[in-house]
Amino acid sequence: MQVVAFDRSRNAAQQAHALLREWILTGKLRPGEGISEPSMATMLGISRTPVREVFKRLEAEGLVEIYPQIGTIIAPIDPNKVRDAQFVRETLEVRTIGLAALLGSSDQHRALKDILVRQKALVKARDVHGFMDADDALHEQLSVMAGHSFSWQVIAAAKAQLDRVRHLSLSDPSWLAMIYDEHCTIAEAVIARNEKRARAAMEVHQRSIFSAVERLTQQDPLLVKAVEQAGVPSLLFPAAKETKRGKRS
Amino acid sequence: MQVVAFDRSRNAAQQAHALLREWILTGKLRPGEGISEPSMATMLGISRTPVREVFKRLEAEGLVEIYPQIGTIIAPIDPNKVRDAQFVRETLEVRTIGLAALLGSSDQHRALKDILVRQKALVKARDVHGFMDADDALHEQLSVMAGHSFSWQVIAAAKAQLDRVRHLSLSDPSWLAMIYDEHCTIAEAVIARNEKRARAAMEVHQRSIFSAVERLTQQDPLLVKAVEQAGVPSLLFPAAKETKRGKRS
DNA sequence: AAGCGACAACTTGCATACAAGTATGCAATC
DNA sequence: GATTGCATACTTGTATGCAAGTTGTCGCTT
């Protein structure tokens, strides 16, 4: 029960959301693990209200599942949900990259290159966290270039599901280099204003996730929601810590 | 300050969310109008906590804007946001309809026809609310047929933005018949398993929104967020009701 | 020993009180 | 008359207490 220090002068709920989201995406909180509002509140050094707000938001993002009067768990990997997230992201980003290739200005091309330079350094430093931030920045920049900056929010929500699977499936950060290479290919095509090649490169980039779910299903089946099993939450609390259930006073 | 009766045995926040969302989409709560957690709580006969939860959720859906320590307003129509919602919805639904045409089973074809029969009656009855529900049901069914049922949630969020503009722009429900006709064309193509025709019909269906924003901009400019104006919330409270600001006791 | 009932501890949902910040109207002043 | 300072009532953010429901364990009964 480690207490995390927060900046009291800034919004507690936002900070807590960013933190928990990162913990879930990076696997520090594992699928199926039980969490609760009071325990998380004391852990973060805040009250239940902002924690509750964060839980609701994470539920909307598909990262936790709340069972009223029972408990809350980190959402297990649902292959169907991942498939659909992949569908949403690929569909939007492939069309986005086409527009970005057609509409991007040379200023925006420079911004793209800057991000890639930053990413190159982060790959070398094995900084997974920083790389994922830069990854988001790059894809957001592409949405801006396509003239649909708001659609990035939709893409980001879908991307979170996929990033989580990738992180759980591949603990070794060797995939950073591969993604960086794909980014370079995409950026080249965009800067060359070659719509067709950009779309093809983006498709390759997107499809590289496919195998991760299967790998995860094999190496750690407990994290994956069985297709027929509707949901038996009580069976998914293996990480119940110092519980005091049943102990008479 | 009318008090709304809630079913106390069911989730208060969910009911309140459905209600407010409908009020916003149908224009009962107009863009720019100020709302507050306490006043809405007393109006709905519940406490601030579930109301606050609803406000946060509506903010995530882009239907309200929360300014801390200042107030909350029904989100003005942001042309850029509408454009991007249109982009997201069109991109996803056109690809979805193609898959639905290829993959739909005859059982699902029957379900599609059933929805259309229901819609026909609702058009005749001028039941806008019921029609919009059936509209959602139809588009959700298409997502299911395409094998991506989860993506409906994304489409629905974008669709809300567009439905709101349509409702504000066209108070006369004559557009129901037009939409119904477009639905019939789409369904025909899907049942005929004609992917290309289905996609074309869906594109037509989607593009019919475009003119609505411009019409709204002309007929009621106050509802539309000016492009250069970053956001002056205090100026957007023309509907401040029986305020007691400044009255000494 | 096996089955069953009661209870304790936990969960989230809701209500309410307090805290911090902001805008508005009034009043005093220049 | 215009401006500045201040009091007041509003806003959302946070903390906490209570209520309703579920689960698992203990202990009694059979």
XYZ file of C-alpha atoms (C1' of nucleotides) in Angstrom:
558
model
C 0.000 0.000 0.000
C 2.299 2.659 -1.244
C 1.140 6.240 -1.054
C 1.661 8.324 -4.190
C 2.229 12.027 -3.864
C 0.001 14.284 -5.934
C 0.276 17.898 -6.869
C -2.540 19.259 -4.731
C -2.731 22.482 -6.679
C -3.812 20.631 -9.823
C -6.798 18.513 -10.657
C -6.535 15.270 -8.678
C -8.869 13.256 -10.905
C -6.940 14.064 -14.074
C -3.624 13.116 -12.522
C -5.077 9.896 -11.148
C -6.576 9.039 -14.534
C -3.304 9.538 -16.353
C -1.520 7.411 -13.768
C -3.969 4.513 -13.714
C -4.287 4.528 -17.475
C -0.533 4.213 -17.771
C -0.440 1.458 -15.156
C -3.040 -0.507 -17.098
C -1.470 0.045 -20.509
C 1.987 -0.925 -19.333
C 0.767 -3.971 -17.448
C 1.631 -2.758 -13.966
C -2.016 -3.477 -13.293
C -2.718 -6.798 -14.960
C -5.976 -7.918 -16.629
C -8.347 -9.528 -14.149
C -6.704 -7.894 -11.169
C -9.158 -6.526 -8.653
C -9.096 -2.912 -7.588
C -11.471 -0.927 -5.389
C -12.273 2.704 -4.875
C -11.277 2.902 -1.193
C -7.999 1.026 -1.554
C -6.995 3.032 -4.622
C -7.996 6.236 -2.866
C -5.741 5.585 0.129
C -2.971 4.400 -2.182
C -3.110 7.647 -4.128
C -3.632 9.792 -1.044
C -6.941 11.236 -2.258
C -10.575 10.551 -1.483
C -13.019 8.205 -3.154
C -14.774 10.855 -5.232
C -12.040 11.558 -7.793
C -11.103 7.869 -7.815
C -14.672 6.968 -8.594
C -14.658 9.493 -11.422
C -11.516 7.895 -12.822
C -13.006 4.392 -12.611
C -16.052 5.505 -14.586
C -13.871 7.086 -17.227
C -11.680 4.014 -17.504
C -14.798 1.889 -17.835
C -15.931 4.038 -20.763
C -12.503 3.525 -22.323
C -12.892 -0.231 -21.936
C -9.944 -0.540 -19.561
C -11.799 -1.649 -16.410
C -15.058 -3.434 -15.691
C -17.246 -2.262 -12.804
C -19.610 -4.740 -11.189
C -21.905 -2.847 -8.785
C -21.811 -4.037 -5.198
C -19.220 -6.652 -6.165
C -16.037 -5.023 -7.319
C -13.983 -3.617 -10.143
C -11.358 -5.416 -12.194
C -8.845 -4.458 -14.815
C -10.587 -5.481 -18.024
C -9.429 -8.864 -19.300
C -8.271 -8.942 -22.895
C -11.393 -9.519 -24.962
C -10.342 -10.768 -28.414
C -13.520 -9.405 -29.982
C -13.003 -6.001 -28.443
C -9.404 -5.979 -29.647
C -10.485 -7.019 -33.139
C -13.003 -4.190 -33.268
C -10.526 -1.672 -31.909
C -8.167 -2.780 -34.661
C -10.953 -2.354 -37.202
C -11.772 1.149 -36.006
C -8.199 2.284 -35.846
C -7.139 0.819 -39.160
C -10.179 2.143 -40.994
C -9.727 5.664 -39.673
C -5.961 5.865 -39.900
C -5.665 4.479 -43.391
C -8.098 7.059 -44.655
C -6.425 9.720 -42.526
C -2.972 8.998 -43.915
C -4.299 9.322 -47.438
C -5.622 12.790 -46.673
C -2.437 13.700 -44.814
C -0.382 12.784 -47.858
C -2.579 14.948 -50.063
C -3.004 17.929 -47.754
C 0.142 18.127 -45.610
C 2.083 21.394 -45.729
C 5.862 21.565 -45.725
C 5.764 23.018 -42.225
C 3.864 19.944 -41.119
C 6.379 17.766 -42.928
C 9.093 19.330 -40.804
C 7.105 18.683 -37.623
C 6.776 15.066 -38.702
C 10.521 14.737 -39.139
C 11.123 16.309 -35.749
C 8.994 13.695 -34.078
C 10.879 10.937 -35.876
C 14.199 12.333 -34.717
C 12.899 12.307 -31.175
C 11.685 8.744 -31.571
C 15.044 7.577 -32.878
C 16.698 8.739 -29.681
C 14.005 7.109 -27.558
C 14.466 3.781 -29.335
C 18.160 3.898 -28.593
C 17.476 4.754 -24.956
C 14.963 1.898 -24.674
C 12.515 4.431 -23.210
C 9.230 2.629 -23.802
C 7.120 5.196 -21.998
C 8.604 8.119 -23.860
C 8.352 6.272 -27.143
C 4.658 5.611 -26.680
C 4.100 9.296 -25.990
C 5.959 10.191 -29.157
C 4.003 7.517 -31.006
C 0.773 9.190 -29.936
C 2.155 12.572 -30.929
C 3.025 11.298 -34.391
C -0.364 9.772 -35.056
C -2.073 12.871 -33.721
C 0.034 15.007 -36.034
C -1.161 12.894 -38.955
C -4.782 13.527 -37.950
C -4.068 17.243 -37.849
C -2.463 17.108 -41.265
C -5.525 15.351 -42.632
C -7.675 18.200 -41.361
C -9.503 16.073 -38.792
C -7.772 16.786 -35.510
C -10.781 15.790 -33.415
C -10.831 12.277 -34.810
C -7.583 11.657 -32.966
C -9.523 11.199 -29.751
C -11.405 8.300 -31.312
C -8.244 6.761 -32.692
C -6.480 7.155 -29.346
C -9.206 5.283 -27.494
C -8.938 2.351 -29.894
C -5.159 2.529 -29.861
C -5.107 2.128 -26.078
C -6.614 -1.343 -26.350
C -3.989 -2.361 -28.887
C -1.057 -0.826 -27.035
C -2.038 -2.760 -23.955
C -2.031 -6.060 -25.821
C 1.313 -5.270 -27.371
C 2.797 -4.372 -24.022
C 1.495 -7.511 -22.334
C 2.521 -9.701 -25.213
C 5.994 -8.297 -25.738
C 7.726 -7.387 -22.519
C 10.970 -6.994 -24.402
C 11.102 -3.530 -25.975
C 12.740 -4.756 -29.169
C 9.554 -3.887 -31.054
C 10.346 -0.208 -30.698
C 12.846 -0.365 -33.522
C 10.412 -2.146 -35.805
C 7.685 0.410 -35.192
C 10.157 3.208 -35.729
C 11.085 1.793 -39.119
C 7.444 1.580 -40.108
C 6.974 5.174 -39.039
C 9.841 6.218 -41.268
C 8.311 4.464 -44.243
C 4.972 6.145 -43.590
C 6.512 9.570 -43.146
C 8.522 9.234 -46.326
C 5.424 8.447 -48.347
C 3.503 11.320 -46.770
C 6.289 13.798 -47.433
C 6.515 12.526 -51.002
C 2.759 13.181 -51.209
C 2.291 9.645 -52.432
C -1.186 8.778 -51.221
C -1.244 5.188 -52.403
C 2.119 4.294 -50.891
C 1.199 6.042 -47.639
C -1.985 4.018 -47.321
C -0.125 0.793 -48.023
C 2.530 1.605 -45.450
C -0.092 2.422 -42.859
C -1.880 -0.855 -43.497
C 1.325 -2.736 -42.850
C 1.846 -0.724 -39.689
C -1.632 -1.555 -38.452
C -1.645 -5.235 -39.209
C 1.475 -5.892 -37.188
C -0.690 -6.175 -34.083
C -2.655 -9.170 -35.244
C -0.305 -11.864 -34.055
C 0.107 -10.330 -30.612
C -3.272 -11.423 -29.315
C -2.721 -15.010 -30.333
C 0.694 -15.024 -28.766
C -0.798 -13.636 -25.580
C -3.587 -16.200 -25.616
C -1.025 -18.962 -25.683
C 1.522 -17.631 -23.231
C -0.889 -16.338 -20.593
C -4.461 -17.548 -21.162
C -5.727 -16.209 -17.852
C -5.468 -12.636 -19.060
C -7.792 -13.328 -21.975
C -11.534 -13.424 -21.618
C -12.830 -16.777 -22.825
C -15.266 -16.307 -25.647
C -18.113 -18.319 -24.163
C -17.639 -17.106 -20.603
C -19.952 -14.157 -20.118
C -18.160 -12.986 -17.027
C -17.644 -14.554 -13.625
C -16.098 -11.669 -11.752
C -15.593 -13.416 -8.448
C -13.320 -15.953 -10.090
C -11.099 -13.195 -11.386
C -9.798 -11.980 -8.044
C -6.670 -14.050 -7.613
C -4.723 -11.020 -6.459
C -6.841 -10.398 -3.363
C -4.299 -9.018 -0.961
C -4.536 -8.825 2.822
C -8.266 -9.450 2.905
C -9.988 -9.554 6.228
C -13.076 -11.350 4.977
C -14.721 -13.562 7.578
C -12.381 -12.710 10.406
C -14.546 -12.173 13.449
C -13.501 -9.292 15.660
C -37.785 24.078 -11.711
C -39.791 20.995 -12.423
C -38.998 17.862 -10.491
C -38.677 14.698 -12.541
C -39.602 11.390 -10.965
C -37.025 8.625 -11.173
C -37.291 4.914 -10.693
C -35.458 4.652 -7.392
C -34.899 0.946 -7.792
C -32.738 1.449 -10.855
C -29.454 3.195 -11.448
C -30.012 6.934 -11.042
C -26.978 8.044 -13.023
C -27.884 5.956 -16.064
C -31.432 7.259 -16.148
C -30.232 10.834 -15.746
C -27.694 10.359 -18.533
C -30.256 9.006 -20.950
C -32.594 11.866 -20.119
C -30.075 14.678 -20.447
C -28.591 13.197 -23.576
C -32.035 13.135 -25.147
C -32.736 16.693 -24.019
C -29.527 17.863 -25.637
C -29.982 15.906 -28.852
C -33.551 17.050 -29.320
C -32.742 20.661 -28.525
C -34.758 20.909 -25.318
C -31.442 22.056 -23.875
C -30.013 24.464 -26.413
C -26.328 25.030 -27.246
C -24.748 27.642 -25.012
C -27.362 27.235 -22.302
C -25.909 27.111 -18.813
C -26.589 24.227 -16.482
C -25.214 23.443 -13.050
C -24.872 20.337 -10.933
C -26.984 21.550 -7.974
C -29.843 22.926 -10.047
C -29.965 19.831 -12.243
C -29.813 17.639 -9.133
C -32.820 19.277 -7.533
C -34.640 19.299 -10.854
C -34.137 15.556 -11.225
C -34.759 14.843 -7.567
C -31.358 13.244 -6.979
C -28.084 14.401 -5.433
C -25.094 16.025 -7.042
C -22.984 12.874 -7.203
C -24.828 11.051 -10.007
C -25.440 14.355 -11.782
C -21.751 15.090 -11.697
C -21.053 11.656 -13.131
C -23.474 12.386 -15.966
C -21.875 15.770 -16.685
C -18.448 14.160 -16.974
C -19.784 11.534 -19.314
C -21.548 14.103 -21.471
C -18.330 16.093 -21.597
C -16.501 13.034 -22.906
C -19.214 12.675 -25.547
C -18.684 16.299 -26.560
C -22.194 17.338 -25.584
C -21.352 19.718 -22.727
C -18.362 21.826 -21.773
C -17.280 22.040 -18.137
C -15.365 25.071 -16.955
C -14.095 24.440 -13.400
C -15.294 26.921 -10.807
C -17.176 28.778 -13.519
C -19.957 26.657 -14.894
C -21.122 24.122 -17.420
C -22.813 24.827 -20.722
C -24.445 22.755 -23.411
C -21.722 22.519 -26.024
C -22.159 25.027 -28.845
C -22.137 23.572 -32.327
C -18.501 23.486 -33.362
C -18.331 23.177 -37.171
C -14.930 21.522 -36.969
C -16.150 18.996 -34.446
C -19.164 18.254 -36.600
C -16.975 17.860 -39.669
C -14.751 15.404 -37.842
C -17.706 13.485 -36.449
C -18.991 13.218 -39.998
C -15.578 11.993 -41.135
C -15.426 9.340 -38.422
C -18.933 8.127 -38.959
C -18.779 8.045 -42.726
C -15.428 6.305 -42.788
C -16.517 3.605 -40.376
C -20.008 3.065 -41.679
C -19.079 2.881 -45.338
C -16.569 0.174 -44.584
C -19.014 -1.489 -42.217
C -21.768 -1.626 -44.801
C -19.432 -3.280 -47.266
C -18.667 -6.026 -44.782
C -22.330 -6.322 -43.844
C -23.258 -6.871 -47.470
C -20.631 -9.585 -47.780
C -21.170 -11.337 -44.459
C -24.838 -10.856 -43.538
C -26.878 -14.018 -42.935
C -30.451 -14.413 -44.061
C -31.583 -14.291 -40.446
C -29.925 -10.937 -40.150
C -31.564 -9.842 -43.377
C -34.918 -10.607 -41.792
C -34.010 -8.581 -38.697
C -33.109 -5.699 -40.989
C -36.484 -5.836 -42.692
C -38.240 -5.937 -39.333
C -36.565 -2.714 -38.282
C -37.568 -1.066 -41.538
C -41.192 -2.088 -41.022
C -41.079 -0.542 -37.593
C -39.541 2.627 -39.004
C -42.217 2.932 -41.655
C -44.889 3.073 -38.967
C -42.888 5.599 -36.946
C -42.511 7.875 -39.960
C -46.260 7.817 -40.464
C -46.813 8.567 -36.771
C -44.322 11.454 -36.890
C -42.663 9.905 -33.842
C -39.251 11.526 -34.042
C -38.000 10.066 -30.772
C -39.045 6.541 -31.664
C -37.626 6.911 -35.141
C -34.219 7.954 -33.840
C -34.189 4.910 -31.569
C -35.009 2.684 -34.521
C -32.374 4.489 -36.552
C -29.776 3.630 -33.946
C -31.020 0.050 -33.855
C -30.643 -0.268 -37.618
C -27.130 1.082 -37.732
C -26.151 -1.075 -34.784
C -27.553 -4.109 -36.558
C -25.351 -3.293 -39.542
C -22.293 -3.205 -37.272
C -23.264 -6.597 -35.904
C -23.674 -7.982 -39.415
C -20.221 -6.711 -40.315
C -18.781 -8.650 -37.381
C -17.721 -5.554 -35.469
C -20.445 -4.996 -32.906
C -18.189 -3.030 -30.562
C -17.469 -0.403 -33.175
C -21.083 0.694 -32.884
C -20.232 2.550 -29.690
C -17.761 4.687 -31.613
C -20.193 5.316 -34.419
C -22.960 6.191 -31.970
C -20.843 8.839 -30.280
C -20.118 10.521 -33.610
C -23.706 10.104 -34.707
C -24.935 12.000 -31.639
C -23.162 15.151 -32.791
C -24.778 14.898 -36.206
C -28.243 14.041 -34.929
C -28.140 17.114 -32.748
C -27.328 19.386 -35.666
C -30.057 17.814 -37.745
C -32.596 18.243 -34.982
C -31.666 21.880 -34.366
C -31.565 22.658 -38.046
C -34.787 20.933 -39.042
C -37.516 21.276 -36.474
C -39.994 19.965 -38.981
C -39.881 16.141 -38.990
C -40.339 15.851 -42.736
C -36.793 14.517 -42.986
C -37.901 11.252 -41.439
C -39.363 10.062 -44.718
C -36.208 10.924 -46.621
C -34.014 9.030 -44.198
C -36.384 6.106 -44.298
C -36.091 5.946 -48.090
C -32.312 5.989 -47.858
C -32.466 3.182 -45.341
C -34.542 1.124 -47.738
C -32.021 1.611 -50.518
C -29.202 0.578 -48.213
C -31.037 -2.465 -46.921
C -31.897 -3.591 -50.437
C -28.279 -3.489 -51.489
C -27.167 -5.334 -48.365
C -29.764 -8.046 -48.805
C -28.764 -8.354 -52.466
C -25.191 -8.791 -51.155
C -24.091 -6.035 -53.512
C -21.132 -4.525 -51.714
C -20.445 -1.719 -54.154
C -24.027 -0.524 -54.296
C -24.323 -0.734 -50.522
C -21.277 1.467 -50.043
C -22.571 3.996 -52.547
C -25.970 4.119 -50.872
C -24.367 4.605 -47.480
C -22.238 7.462 -48.777
C -25.342 9.216 -50.012
C -26.980 8.630 -46.660
C -24.026 10.141 -44.837
C -23.515 13.193 -46.968
C -27.055 14.427 -46.450
C -25.939 16.124 -43.226
C -23.511 18.511 -44.820
C -25.937 21.280 -45.627
C -27.519 21.221 -42.194
C -24.672 22.977 -40.427
C -24.611 25.826 -42.912
C -28.358 26.208 -42.651
C -28.027 26.322 -38.875
C -25.197 28.828 -39.065
C -27.429 31.150 -41.026
C -30.699 30.739 -39.182
C -29.323 30.768 -35.640
C -25.680 31.875 -35.490
C -25.590 32.076 -31.702
C -25.721 28.318 -31.396
C -22.579 27.913 -33.463
C -19.123 28.390 -32.026
C -17.300 31.014 -34.037
C -14.149 29.590 -35.544
C -11.766 32.237 -34.268
C -13.333 32.533 -30.822
C -11.451 30.187 -28.545
C -14.164 30.203 -25.917
C -15.610 32.953 -23.771
C -17.820 30.949 -21.479
C -19.256 33.816 -19.473
C -20.720 35.339 -22.594
C -22.583 32.157 -23.330
C -24.983 32.300 -20.417
C -27.891 34.212 -21.911
C -30.385 31.791 -20.422
C -29.428 32.468 -16.807
C -32.689 31.906 -15.045
C -33.734 33.196 -11.646
C -30.201 33.947 -10.558
C -29.670 35.414 -7.132
C -26.202 36.754 -7.791
C -25.383 39.903 -5.881
C -28.547 40.023 -3.838
C -27.625 40.911 -0.312
C -29.443 38.974 2.368
C -18.697 -35.453 8.388
C -21.895 -32.849 5.495
C -25.208 -29.357 4.876
C -27.162 -25.037 6.105
C -27.871 -20.522 8.225
C -26.157 -16.303 10.093
C -22.801 -12.883 10.264
C -18.887 -10.068 9.185
C -16.355 -7.611 5.898
C -16.165 -6.003 1.606
C -18.015 -3.739 -2.603
C -20.197 0.272 -5.277
C -24.217 3.867 -5.315
C -25.848 7.895 -3.330
C -26.267 11.957 -0.271
C -24.290 15.771 1.874
C -20.837 18.977 3.878
C -16.842 21.626 3.151
C -13.212 23.946 0.346
C -11.378 26.839 -3.331
C -12.068 29.741 -7.091
C -14.833 33.111 -10.107
C -18.127 36.508 -11.726
C -21.340 40.068 -10.653
C -23.287 44.092 -8.448
C -22.675 47.667 -5.194
C -20.214 51.204 -2.980
C -16.552 54.097 -1.991
C -13.048 56.765 -4.036
C -10.502 59.499 -7.390
C -18.507 60.023 -14.426
C -15.103 56.304 -14.411
C -12.544 53.111 -11.783
C -11.254 50.254 -8.173
C -12.084 47.365 -4.165
C -15.071 44.289 -1.808
C -18.834 41.470 -0.367
C -21.885 37.952 -1.862
C -23.604 34.139 -4.096
C -22.649 31.288 -7.472
C -19.698 27.456 -9.622
C -17.061 22.896 -9.633
C -13.591 19.908 -6.829
C -13.027 17.077 -2.913
C -13.948 14.551 1.404
C -16.750 11.636 4.101
C -20.768 9.221 5.957
C -24.585 6.166 5.126
C -27.253 2.701 2.537
C -27.956 -1.487 -0.146
C -26.150 -5.559 -1.922
C -22.803 -9.611 -2.424
C -19.413 -12.914 -0.955
C -17.014 -15.978 1.810
C -16.272 -17.956 6.290
C -17.478 -19.665 10.643
C -20.274 -22.317 13.524
C -24.272 -24.792 14.456
C -27.414 -28.409 13.372
C -28.438 -32.769 11.512
